Coordinates of C-alpha atoms in Angstrom, one line a residue:
M104 CA 4.7 -20.7 32.9
P105 CA 1.7 -19.8 34.9
S106 CA -1.8 -19.2 33.7
Q107 CA -3.0 -16.0 32.1
D108 CA -4.9 -15.0 35.3
W109 CA -2.3 -13.1 36.8
F110 CA -2.0 -9.4 36.5
P111 CA -5.1 -8.9 38.4
M112 CA -5.3 -5.2 38.0
A113 CA -4.3 -5.5 34.2
A114 CA -8.2 -5.7 33.1
Q115 CA -8.9 -2.1 34.8
E116 CA -5.7 -0.6 34.5
L117 CA -5.1 -1.1 30.9
N118 CA -8.4 0.5 29.9
A119 CA -8.7 3.2 32.6
P120 CA -7.8 6.6 31.6
D121 CA -4.3 8.1 32.9
P122 CA -3.6 12.0 32.6
T123 CA -0.2 11.1 32.8
T124 CA -0.5 9.3 29.2
A125 CA -2.1 12.4 27.7
G126 CA -1.1 13.1 24.2
L127 CA 0.2 9.6 23.6
A128 CA -1.0 7.3 20.9
P129 CA -3.3 4.4 22.5
G130 CA -1.9 1.2 23.2
M131 CA 1.2 2.9 25.1
T132 CA 0.6 1.7 28.6
M133 CA 2.6 -1.3 29.9
L134 CA 2.6 -3.1 33.3
A135 CA 5.1 -5.3 35.1
H136 CA 5.2 -7.6 37.8
I137 CA 8.0 -6.9 40.4
S138 CA 9.2 -9.3 43.0
M139 CA 8.0 -8.5 46.5
R140 CA 6.0 -5.5 45.1
G141 CA 3.5 -6.8 42.8
D142 CA 2.0 -5.2 39.5
I143 CA 3.1 -1.5 38.8
R144 CA 2.0 0.6 35.8
G145 CA 4.3 2.7 33.3
Q146 CA 4.3 3.8 29.9
V147 CA 6.7 3.6 26.7
G148 CA 9.3 6.1 27.0
S149 CA 9.5 6.1 30.8
W150 CA 11.1 3.4 33.1
L151 CA 9.0 0.3 34.1
G152 CA 10.6 -1.0 37.7
A153 CA 12.8 0.7 40.0
I154 CA 16.3 1.6 39.0
G155 CA 18.7 0.8 41.9
S156 CA 16.0 -1.1 43.9
G157 CA 17.3 -4.8 43.6
L158 CA 13.9 -5.9 42.6
A159 CA 13.7 -8.4 39.8
L160 CA 11.1 -7.9 36.9
E161 CA 9.2 -11.2 36.8
G162 CA 6.6 -10.7 34.1
M163 CA 5.1 -7.8 31.9
M164 CA 2.6 -7.0 29.7
S165 CA 1.7 -3.9 27.2
A166 CA -1.7 -2.8 26.2
P167 CA -2.9 -3.7 22.5
A168 CA -2.6 -1.2 19.9
S169 CA -5.7 0.6 19.4
L170 CA -7.9 -0.1 16.3
G171 CA -6.5 3.2 14.7
P172 CA -4.3 3.9 11.7
P173 CA -1.1 1.8 12.5
H174 CA 1.0 4.6 11.7
L175 CA -0.3 6.4 14.7
S176 CA -0.7 3.3 17.0
P177 CA 2.4 1.3 17.6
G178 CA 1.6 -2.2 18.6
L179 CA 4.5 -4.1 20.7
E180 CA 5.3 -7.8 20.9
Y181 CA 7.8 -9.2 23.8
Q182 CA 9.7 -12.3 24.8
L183 CA 11.3 -12.7 28.2
L184 CA 14.5 -15.0 29.0
Y185 CA 14.8 -16.9 32.2
P186 CA 17.4 -19.0 33.8
Y187 CA 18.8 -22.1 32.0
G188 CA 17.7 -20.6 28.9
L189 CA 14.1 -20.8 29.3
K190 CA 12.4 -18.2 26.9
T191 CA 8.6 -17.5 26.8
P192 CA 6.8 -17.3 23.4
W193 CA 6.6 -14.0 21.7
M194 CA 3.4 -12.2 23.0
A195 CA 1.3 -9.5 21.4
G196 CA 0.0 -6.6 23.3
G197 CA -2.5 -7.3 25.7
Q198 CA -1.2 -10.7 26.6
P199 CA 0.5 -11.2 29.9
C200 CA 4.4 -12.4 29.4
G201 CA 6.6 -14.5 32.2
S202 CA 5.8 -15.6 35.7
A203 CA 4.3 -13.8 38.5
G204 CA 4.2 -14.9 42.2
L205 CA 6.9 -17.5 41.8
G206 CA 10.2 -15.4 42.9
L207 CA 11.3 -16.1 39.1
G208 CA 13.2 -13.0 37.8
C209 CA 13.8 -12.9 34.1
I210 CA 17.3 -12.6 33.3
G211 CA 16.7 -10.8 29.5
L212 CA 14.0 -9.4 27.6
R213 CA 13.4 -8.2 23.9
F214 CA 10.9 -6.1 22.1
R215 CA 9.7 -5.7 18.3
L216 CA 7.1 -4.1 16.5
S217 CA 3.9 -5.8 15.1
L218 CA 4.0 -6.5 11.3
E219 CA 1.4 -3.8 11.0
T220 CA 3.3 -0.8 12.9
A221 CA 7.0 -2.0 12.0
P222 CA 7.1 0.1 8.9
F223 CA 6.1 3.3 11.1
F224 CA 8.3 3.0 14.0
S225 CA 11.8 2.2 15.3
C226 CA 12.2 0.5 18.5
T227 CA 15.1 0.6 21.1
Y228 CA 15.0 0.0 24.6
D229 CA 17.3 0.6 27.8
V230 CA 17.6 -2.1 30.6
T231 CA 19.0 -2.1 34.0
F232 CA 20.1 -5.0 36.2
V233 CA 19.8 -5.8 39.7
D234 CA 23.7 -5.9 39.8
G235 CA 24.1 -2.5 38.6
T236 CA 24.6 -3.3 35.1
R237 CA 22.8 -1.1 32.4
L238 CA 22.2 -1.6 28.7
D239 CA 21.2 1.5 26.7
D240 CA 19.6 1.6 23.0
V241 CA 19.5 -2.2 22.5
P242 CA 18.0 -2.3 18.8
S243 CA 14.8 -4.4 18.2
P244 CA 14.5 -7.5 18.6
G245 CA 18.2 -8.0 20.1
M246 CA 18.1 -9.9 23.3
A247 CA 19.0 -7.3 26.5
S248 CA 20.9 -9.8 28.8
V249 CA 24.2 -9.8 30.6
P250 CA 26.6 -13.0 30.5
S251 CA 26.6 -13.3 34.3
G252 CA 23.0 -13.7 34.3
P253 CA 21.5 -11.2 36.8
A254 CA 17.9 -10.3 36.9
V255 CA 16.4 -7.5 35.1
E256 CA 15.5 -4.7 37.1
A257 CA 14.0 -2.0 35.1
V258 CA 13.2 -1.5 31.4
R259 CA 12.2 1.6 29.1
V260 CA 11.0 0.9 25.5
K261 CA 11.5 4.2 23.0
L262 CA 9.6 4.4 19.8
K263 CA 10.4 6.9 17.3
P264 CA 8.2 7.6 13.9
S265 CA 10.4 6.2 11.0
P266 CA 11.0 8.5 8.3
P267 CA 8.0 9.0 6.0
L268 CA 7.7 6.6 2.8
P269 CA 6.5 7.0 -0.5
V270 CA 3.1 5.2 0.2
L271 CA 0.3 6.0 2.3
V272 CA -1.8 3.7 4.4
L273 CA -5.3 2.4 3.7
N274 CA -7.7 2.4 6.9
D275 CA -11.2 1.8 7.4
L276 CA -12.3 1.3 3.9
D277 CA -15.7 1.7 3.0
R278 CA -16.9 -1.6 1.9
G279 CA -19.3 0.1 -0.4
M280 CA -16.5 1.4 -2.8
P281 CA -15.8 0.2 -6.3
P282 CA -12.8 -1.7 -7.1
P283 CA -9.9 -1.6 -6.6
W284 CA -10.8 -1.2 -3.1
G285 CA -12.6 -4.4 -3.3
E286 CA -10.3 -6.8 -4.9
S287 CA -9.5 -8.3 -1.3
P288 CA -12.3 -9.3 1.1
L289 CA -11.9 -7.0 4.1
D290 CA -12.6 -9.8 6.3
D291 CA -9.3 -11.7 5.1
Q292 CA -7.7 -12.0 8.3
T293 CA -4.6 -13.0 6.5
I294 CA -4.3 -9.3 5.1
R295 CA -2.4 -7.8 8.1
L296 CA -1.4 -4.1 6.4
R297 CA -2.5 -2.4 3.3
L298 CA -0.5 0.2 1.5
L299 CA -1.4 2.7 -1.0
S300 CA 0.8 2.8 -4.4
P301 CA 0.8 6.5 -5.6
A302 CA -1.3 7.5 -8.8
F303 CA 0.6 8.5 -11.7
A304 CA 0.2 9.8 -15.1
T305 CA 1.2 8.8 -18.6
R306 CA 1.5 9.8 -22.1
R307 CA 0.7 7.6 -25.3
P308 CA 3.7 6.3 -26.9
T309 CA 5.1 7.6 -30.3
I310 CA 4.9 4.6 -32.7
R311 CA 6.5 4.0 -36.2
N312 CA 4.3 1.8 -38.5
A313 CA 1.5 1.7 -36.0
G314 CA -0.7 0.4 -38.9
L315 CA 1.1 -2.6 -39.0
I316 CA -0.2 -3.7 -35.7
P317 CA -2.9 -6.2 -35.6
A318 CA -6.4 -5.2 -34.4
E319 CA -6.6 -7.6 -31.5
F320 CA -3.0 -7.0 -30.4
W321 CA -3.8 -3.2 -30.5
A322 CA -6.7 -3.5 -28.2
A323 CA -4.4 -5.3 -25.9
M324 CA -2.4 -2.3 -25.4
E325 CA -4.4 0.7 -25.9
G326 CA -6.3 0.0 -22.5
S327 CA -3.2 1.0 -20.7
W328 CA -1.8 3.6 -23.4
Q329 CA -5.3 5.6 -23.2
R330 CA -5.7 5.6 -19.5
G331 CA -3.6 9.2 -19.0
V332 CA -3.9 8.7 -15.1
F333 CA -3.5 5.6 -13.0
A334 CA -5.5 5.9 -9.9
P335 CA -3.6 5.0 -6.5
R336 CA -3.8 1.3 -5.7
P337 CA -3.8 -1.0 -2.8
I338 CA -0.8 -3.1 -2.0
S339 CA -1.8 -5.9 0.4
F340 CA 0.6 -7.7 3.0
R341 CA -0.4 -11.0 3.8
L342 CA 0.8 -13.0 6.7
L343 CA 0.5 -16.9 6.6
N344 CA 1.6 -19.4 9.4
G345 CA 2.8 -23.0 8.1
A346 CA 2.4 -22.2 4.3
F347 CA 4.0 -23.9 1.7
V348 CA 6.0 -22.3 -1.2
A349 CA 6.2 -24.6 -4.3
H350 CA 7.5 -24.1 -7.8
E351 CA 8.0 -20.3 -9.0
G352 CA 6.0 -18.8 -6.2
L353 CA 2.9 -20.9 -6.0
V354 CA 1.4 -20.5 -2.2
F355 CA -0.7 -23.1 -0.2
D356 CA -2.0 -22.5 2.8
R357 CA -2.3 -25.1 5.9
E358 CA -5.7 -26.5 4.5
M359 CA -3.9 -26.6 1.1
Q360 CA -5.8 -24.0 -0.4
A361 CA -3.6 -22.2 -2.9
L362 CA -3.6 -18.2 -2.4
A363 CA -5.4 -16.9 -5.4
G364 CA -3.1 -14.3 -6.2
T365 CA 0.0 -16.7 -6.5
T366 CA -1.6 -19.0 -9.2
R367 CA -1.9 -16.6 -12.0
L368 CA 0.1 -17.7 -15.1
F369 CA 0.1 -21.4 -13.8
E370 CA -1.9 -24.2 -15.5
A371 CA -4.5 -25.7 -13.2
A372 CA -2.5 -29.2 -13.9
T373 CA 0.5 -27.5 -12.4
V374 CA -1.1 -26.3 -9.4
A375 CA -2.8 -29.6 -8.5
E376 CA 0.5 -31.5 -8.7
M377 CA 2.1 -28.9 -6.4
R378 CA -0.7 -29.2 -4.1
A379 CA -0.4 -33.1 -3.7
E380 CA 3.2 -32.9 -3.4
A381 CA 3.0 -30.2 -0.5
A382 CA -0.1 -32.5 1.2
A383 CA 2.2 -35.6 1.0
M384 CA 5.3 -33.5 2.5
R385 CA 3.0 -32.4 5.5
T386 CA 1.7 -35.8 6.3
G387 CA 5.3 -37.3 6.0
H388 CA 6.9 -34.6 8.0
D389 CA 10.1 -34.5 5.5
A390 CA 9.4 -30.9 4.0
R391 CA 12.3 -28.5 4.0
R392 CA 11.3 -25.9 6.6
I393 CA 12.1 -21.9 6.8
N394 CA 11.9 -21.0 10.2
G395 CA 11.0 -17.3 11.4
F396 CA 9.7 -14.4 9.2
S397 CA 10.1 -14.8 5.5
V398 CA 9.0 -13.0 2.3
L399 CA 8.3 -14.5 -0.8
C400 CA 10.4 -12.9 -3.5
K401 CA 9.8 -15.2 -6.5
T402 CA 6.8 -15.5 -9.2
R403 CA 6.3 -16.9 -12.4
A404 CA 9.3 -16.2 -15.3
V405 CA 11.5 -16.5 -12.5
Q406 CA 14.8 -17.0 -14.7
N407 CA 13.6 -13.6 -16.7
F408 CA 16.0 -10.9 -15.8
G409 CA 13.4 -8.4 -16.3
H410 CA 10.7 -10.0 -14.5
Y411 CA 13.2 -10.5 -11.7
L412 CA 13.9 -6.7 -11.6
I413 CA 10.3 -5.5 -11.8
D414 CA 8.0 -8.2 -10.3
M415 CA 10.3 -9.7 -7.6
F416 CA 13.2 -7.3 -6.5
P417 CA 10.7 -4.6 -5.3
K418 CA 8.9 -6.8 -2.9
A419 CA 12.4 -7.8 -1.2
W420 CA 13.3 -3.9 -1.1
L421 CA 10.0 -2.8 0.2
A422 CA 9.9 -5.6 2.7
H423 CA 13.6 -4.9 3.7
R424 CA 12.6 -1.2 3.9
L425 CA 9.6 -1.5 6.0
L426 CA 10.5 -4.8 8.1
A427 CA 14.4 -4.9 8.5
P428 CA 14.3 -5.1 12.3
Q429 CA 11.9 -8.3 12.2
G430 CA 15.0 -10.6 11.0
L431 CA 13.5 -11.5 7.8
T432 CA 14.5 -14.4 5.4
F433 CA 14.2 -13.9 1.6
I434 CA 12.9 -16.6 -0.6
V435 CA 14.3 -16.6 -4.1
H436 CA 14.3 -18.9 -7.0
D437 CA 17.4 -21.3 -7.4
S438 CA 18.2 -20.6 -11.0
A439 CA 21.0 -19.1 -13.4
L440 CA 19.9 -15.8 -12.2
M441 CA 21.1 -16.3 -8.8
P442 CA 24.3 -14.0 -9.5
V443 CA 21.9 -11.3 -10.3
I444 CA 19.8 -11.9 -7.4
R445 CA 22.4 -12.0 -4.6
D446 CA 24.1 -8.9 -6.2
S447 CA 20.8 -7.0 -6.1
L448 CA 19.9 -7.8 -2.6
T449 CA 23.3 -7.6 -1.0
I450 CA 23.5 -3.9 -2.5
I451 CA 20.5 -3.0 -0.7
G452 CA 21.8 -4.1 2.5
I453 CA 20.3 -7.7 2.6
R454 CA 22.6 -9.9 4.2
P455 CA 23.7 -13.0 2.1
E456 CA 22.8 -15.6 4.7
A457 CA 19.3 -14.2 4.8
I458 CA 18.7 -14.9 1.1
V459 CA 17.3 -18.6 0.8
A460 CA 17.1 -20.1 -2.7
T461 CA 14.4 -22.9 -3.3
G462 CA 13.5 -24.9 -6.2
N463 CA 10.2 -26.4 -7.6
A464 CA 10.0 -28.6 -4.6
P465 CA 7.5 -27.5 -1.7
V466 CA 9.2 -25.8 1.5
V467 CA 7.0 -25.0 4.7
C468 CA 7.4 -21.6 6.0
E469 CA 6.9 -20.8 9.9
R470 CA 5.4 -17.2 9.0
L471 CA 5.4 -16.1 5.4
L472 CA 4.7 -12.8 4.1
V473 CA 3.0 -12.1 0.6
I474 CA 3.1 -9.0 -1.1
D475 CA 0.8 -8.5 -3.6
G476 CA -0.3 -5.4 -6.1
L477 CA 2.9 -4.0 -7.4
T478 CA 2.5 -5.4 -10.8
S479 CA 0.1 -6.9 -13.2
H480 CA 1.8 -7.6 -16.6
G481 CA 0.5 -5.8 -19.2
D482 CA -2.0 -3.8 -17.2
Y483 CA -0.3 -2.2 -14.5
Q484 CA 3.1 -1.4 -12.8
S485 CA 3.8 0.5 -9.7
P486 CA 5.9 3.4 -9.5
I487 CA 7.0 2.1 -6.2
C488 CA 8.8 -0.9 -8.6
V489 CA 11.1 1.9 -10.5
Q490 CA 11.7 3.5 -7.1
A491 CA 13.3 0.4 -5.6
L492 CA 15.3 -0.1 -8.8
S493 CA 16.5 3.7 -8.4
D494 CA 17.6 3.0 -4.8
L495 CA 19.6 0.1 -6.1
A496 CA 21.4 2.3 -8.6
E497 CA 21.9 5.1 -6.5
R498 CA 25.2 3.8 -5.1
L499 CA 26.8 3.1 -8.4
P500 CA 28.7 5.6 -10.6
A501 CA 27.5 6.6 -14.4
A502 CA 29.5 5.3 -17.3
P503 CA 30.8 7.9 -20.0
F504 CA 28.7 6.3 -22.8
P505 CA 25.6 8.5 -23.9
K506 CA 24.6 6.2 -26.9
L507 CA 23.9 2.4 -26.4
F508 CA 22.6 0.1 -29.0
I509 CA 21.3 -3.4 -27.2
R510 CA 22.3 -6.7 -28.9
R511 CA 19.8 -9.3 -28.5
Q512 CA 21.2 -12.3 -28.3
S513 CA 17.8 -14.9 -28.2
R514 CA 16.1 -17.0 -30.5
K515 CA 12.8 -15.8 -29.4
R516 CA 11.5 -12.5 -30.9
P517 CA 15.1 -12.0 -32.9
L518 CA 15.8 -8.6 -34.8
I519 CA 16.6 -10.5 -38.3
N520 CA 18.8 -7.8 -39.4
E521 CA 20.4 -6.6 -36.2
A522 CA 23.8 -6.4 -37.9
E523 CA 22.4 -3.8 -40.3
V524 CA 20.7 -1.7 -37.4
E525 CA 24.2 -2.1 -35.6
R526 CA 26.0 -0.6 -38.7
V527 CA 24.0 2.1 -39.0
L528 CA 23.8 3.2 -35.2
T529 CA 27.8 2.5 -34.6
A530 CA 28.2 5.2 -37.6
R531 CA 26.3 7.6 -35.2
G532 CA 28.5 7.1 -32.4
F533 CA 26.6 4.5 -30.8
I534 CA 28.3 1.5 -28.9
A535 CA 27.2 -2.0 -29.4
V536 CA 26.4 -4.1 -26.3
D537 CA 25.2 -7.4 -24.8
P538 CA 24.1 -6.8 -21.3
G539 CA 23.8 -10.8 -20.6
Q540 CA 27.7 -10.9 -20.5
M541 CA 27.7 -8.3 -17.9
S542 CA 27.3 -8.2 -14.2
L543 CA 24.5 -6.5 -12.7
A544 CA 26.6 -3.5 -11.5
E545 CA 28.0 -3.3 -14.9
Q546 CA 24.7 -3.1 -16.5
I547 CA 23.5 -0.3 -14.1
V548 CA 26.6 1.6 -14.4
L549 CA 26.4 1.5 -18.2
F550 CA 22.8 2.7 -18.6
K551 CA 22.9 4.9 -15.8
G552 CA 25.2 7.0 -18.3
A553 CA 23.1 6.9 -21.3
R554 CA 21.1 9.4 -22.9
I555 CA 19.8 7.5 -26.0
V556 CA 19.2 3.5 -25.7
V557 CA 18.1 1.7 -28.8
G558 CA 17.3 -2.3 -28.7
A559 CA 14.9 -4.6 -29.6
L560 CA 12.6 -5.3 -26.8
G561 CA 13.4 -8.3 -24.3
A562 CA 14.9 -8.7 -21.0
A563 CA 18.0 -6.5 -21.6
M564 CA 16.1 -3.6 -22.2
T565 CA 14.6 -3.6 -18.6
N566 CA 18.0 -1.9 -17.8
I567 CA 16.5 1.3 -19.3
V568 CA 14.9 1.9 -15.8
F569 CA 18.4 3.0 -14.8
C570 CA 18.6 5.6 -17.3
A571 CA 18.4 9.4 -16.0
P572 CA 15.0 11.1 -16.6
G573 CA 14.8 12.9 -20.0
A574 CA 16.7 10.3 -21.7
T575 CA 15.5 9.0 -25.2
V576 CA 14.2 5.2 -25.4
V577 CA 13.9 3.7 -28.8
A578 CA 12.2 0.3 -28.7
L579 CA 12.5 -2.1 -31.6
T580 CA 9.8 -4.8 -31.8
A581 CA 7.7 -6.9 -33.8
A582 CA 4.3 -5.6 -35.3
S583 CA 2.1 -8.1 -33.3
F584 CA 4.2 -8.1 -30.0
P585 CA 1.4 -6.8 -27.4
D586 CA 3.7 -5.4 -24.8
T587 CA 3.3 -2.7 -22.4
F588 CA 6.2 -3.4 -20.0
F589 CA 8.8 -1.0 -21.1
W590 CA 6.4 1.7 -21.9
Y591 CA 5.4 1.5 -18.3
L592 CA 9.1 1.8 -17.2
S593 CA 9.9 4.8 -19.6
Q594 CA 6.7 6.6 -18.0
H595 CA 7.9 6.1 -14.5
R596 CA 11.3 7.4 -15.2
G597 CA 10.2 10.4 -17.5
H598 CA 12.0 9.1 -20.6
H599 CA 11.2 10.4 -24.4
Y600 CA 9.6 6.7 -25.5
T601 CA 9.2 5.6 -29.2
E602 CA 8.6 2.3 -30.7
V603 CA 9.7 1.1 -34.1
R604 CA 7.5 -1.7 -35.4
G605 CA 8.7 -4.0 -38.1
P606 CA 6.9 -6.8 -39.9
D607 CA 6.8 -10.1 -38.5
A608 CA 8.9 -12.6 -40.1
S609 CA 5.9 -14.9 -40.6
A610 CA 2.4 -13.7 -41.8
D611 CA 0.8 -17.0 -41.1
P612 CA -2.3 -16.0 -39.3
A613 CA -2.5 -19.4 -37.4
L614 CA 0.2 -18.6 -35.4
P615 CA -0.7 -17.8 -31.8
E616 CA 2.4 -16.0 -30.9
P617 CA 3.4 -14.6 -34.5
W618 CA 6.0 -12.2 -32.6
E619 CA 8.3 -15.2 -31.9
T620 CA 9.3 -15.7 -35.2
G621 CA 11.3 -12.5 -35.5
F622 CA 10.7 -9.1 -37.2
T623 CA 12.8 -6.8 -39.5
I624 CA 13.6 -3.1 -39.6
G625 CA 12.7 -1.6 -42.9
A626 CA 14.8 1.1 -45.1
A627 CA 12.7 4.2 -44.0
D628 CA 13.3 3.2 -40.1
L629 CA 17.1 2.8 -40.8
D630 CA 17.2 6.1 -42.0
Y631 CA 15.3 7.1 -39.2
L632 CA 18.1 5.5 -36.7
A633 CA 20.5 7.3 -38.5
T634 CA 19.4 10.6 -37.3
L635 CA 19.7 9.4 -33.7

């Protein structure tokens, strides 16, 4: 392809005011190089080229998006197809694309929105060819071409605002503003988009036997319980080229620097080991490669049902909702949880072939999107996480079982007198269930119809997110268990939330996690459960 000194009028034309574009967002002007005619000017929404002229479009260029808010300033990227399968690279607004002065007309072309603006617009295009063929409403990023190979004659790009989303765009942030706005350096060029998670209000939980909670564990939860209102919080979309993904979501850039937000909960030795393995693969050129545009949808605790639903699935949901036309690949972890992962993603419309499962071994990603800010375990949980799961459940019916007791089939944090609790509750009309033996859809249907849910805190209780607002949730747990995960879920869903704390099975003060030994529910609390 020729050098970029063609389009001689580009510099002055793209920057010159034009009364015909009044009222349009900045960055909407387009140029084309037409055979035997030269450069012509147009704009998004009108034809670029002359229908019926028989003159081929040889190259094109759109103006760069302005520095204004991305929801007001769409940015286009484009690619042209020439005979013999020759394609140009994807070019961004402000960059010429194609040939000029060579008499070589393109035989196809396609467009897509830039990452920053894709959430806020949809893109289609109409194309005519020199043989009279016309294609209308080609969806981005589909290639508009005809099998017989005639040259493109004219194109009309059409952009429409997408439906409003439950997030706001952060723009022109003041560097002097206090956290959380300053969490990520504003000159970090990997951050391509910031969204604002909505504020939300909370109520303190009702706690039975609060006096049993050790002071240090009470303090760990009190920081969240006493807030009352959580301010809006930014969600960052980072785009890295040629990055490595290893283990349960560790990310290393091209210089083998770990992305800070992905190292949480990893030991330093594990990070160092994965960095060395990724560096060796880069040198040896034998790493598994994921081409195109991929989204990181795995974090620490990848095999935990609850952490998948709250920490990982919402990232896939958000990226799919905002950027589906970009042809995304979703990177998940290969584990026993894969049936749940595949079911959840296909329910919301993600194609099975777009789901890529990786293990601990590093893989290199051509373009990797990393979403950060939705959750911080124990400290924060965005309402967007719950909205994602509400959307997942929307297509499924509700079961006719209003009272559920959730068995906990785990050696960790066991409810030691679970059988006794179950007898009390089944006598009150509860049905006892083990969600771990059900498919994801069966769990959603079951909890969607429940009005009262009782169970020991654990992964299966994450399903309370599918209960309707106004449902009653009674969480049974060890006195020392310092967890706010399920409280956040109930706050977002508008549940009546009560915790029943039982004494730890071991009173050994030397145990770092005494709750792991299990707990019991006492006689007075069994009487309370008998009133439900």
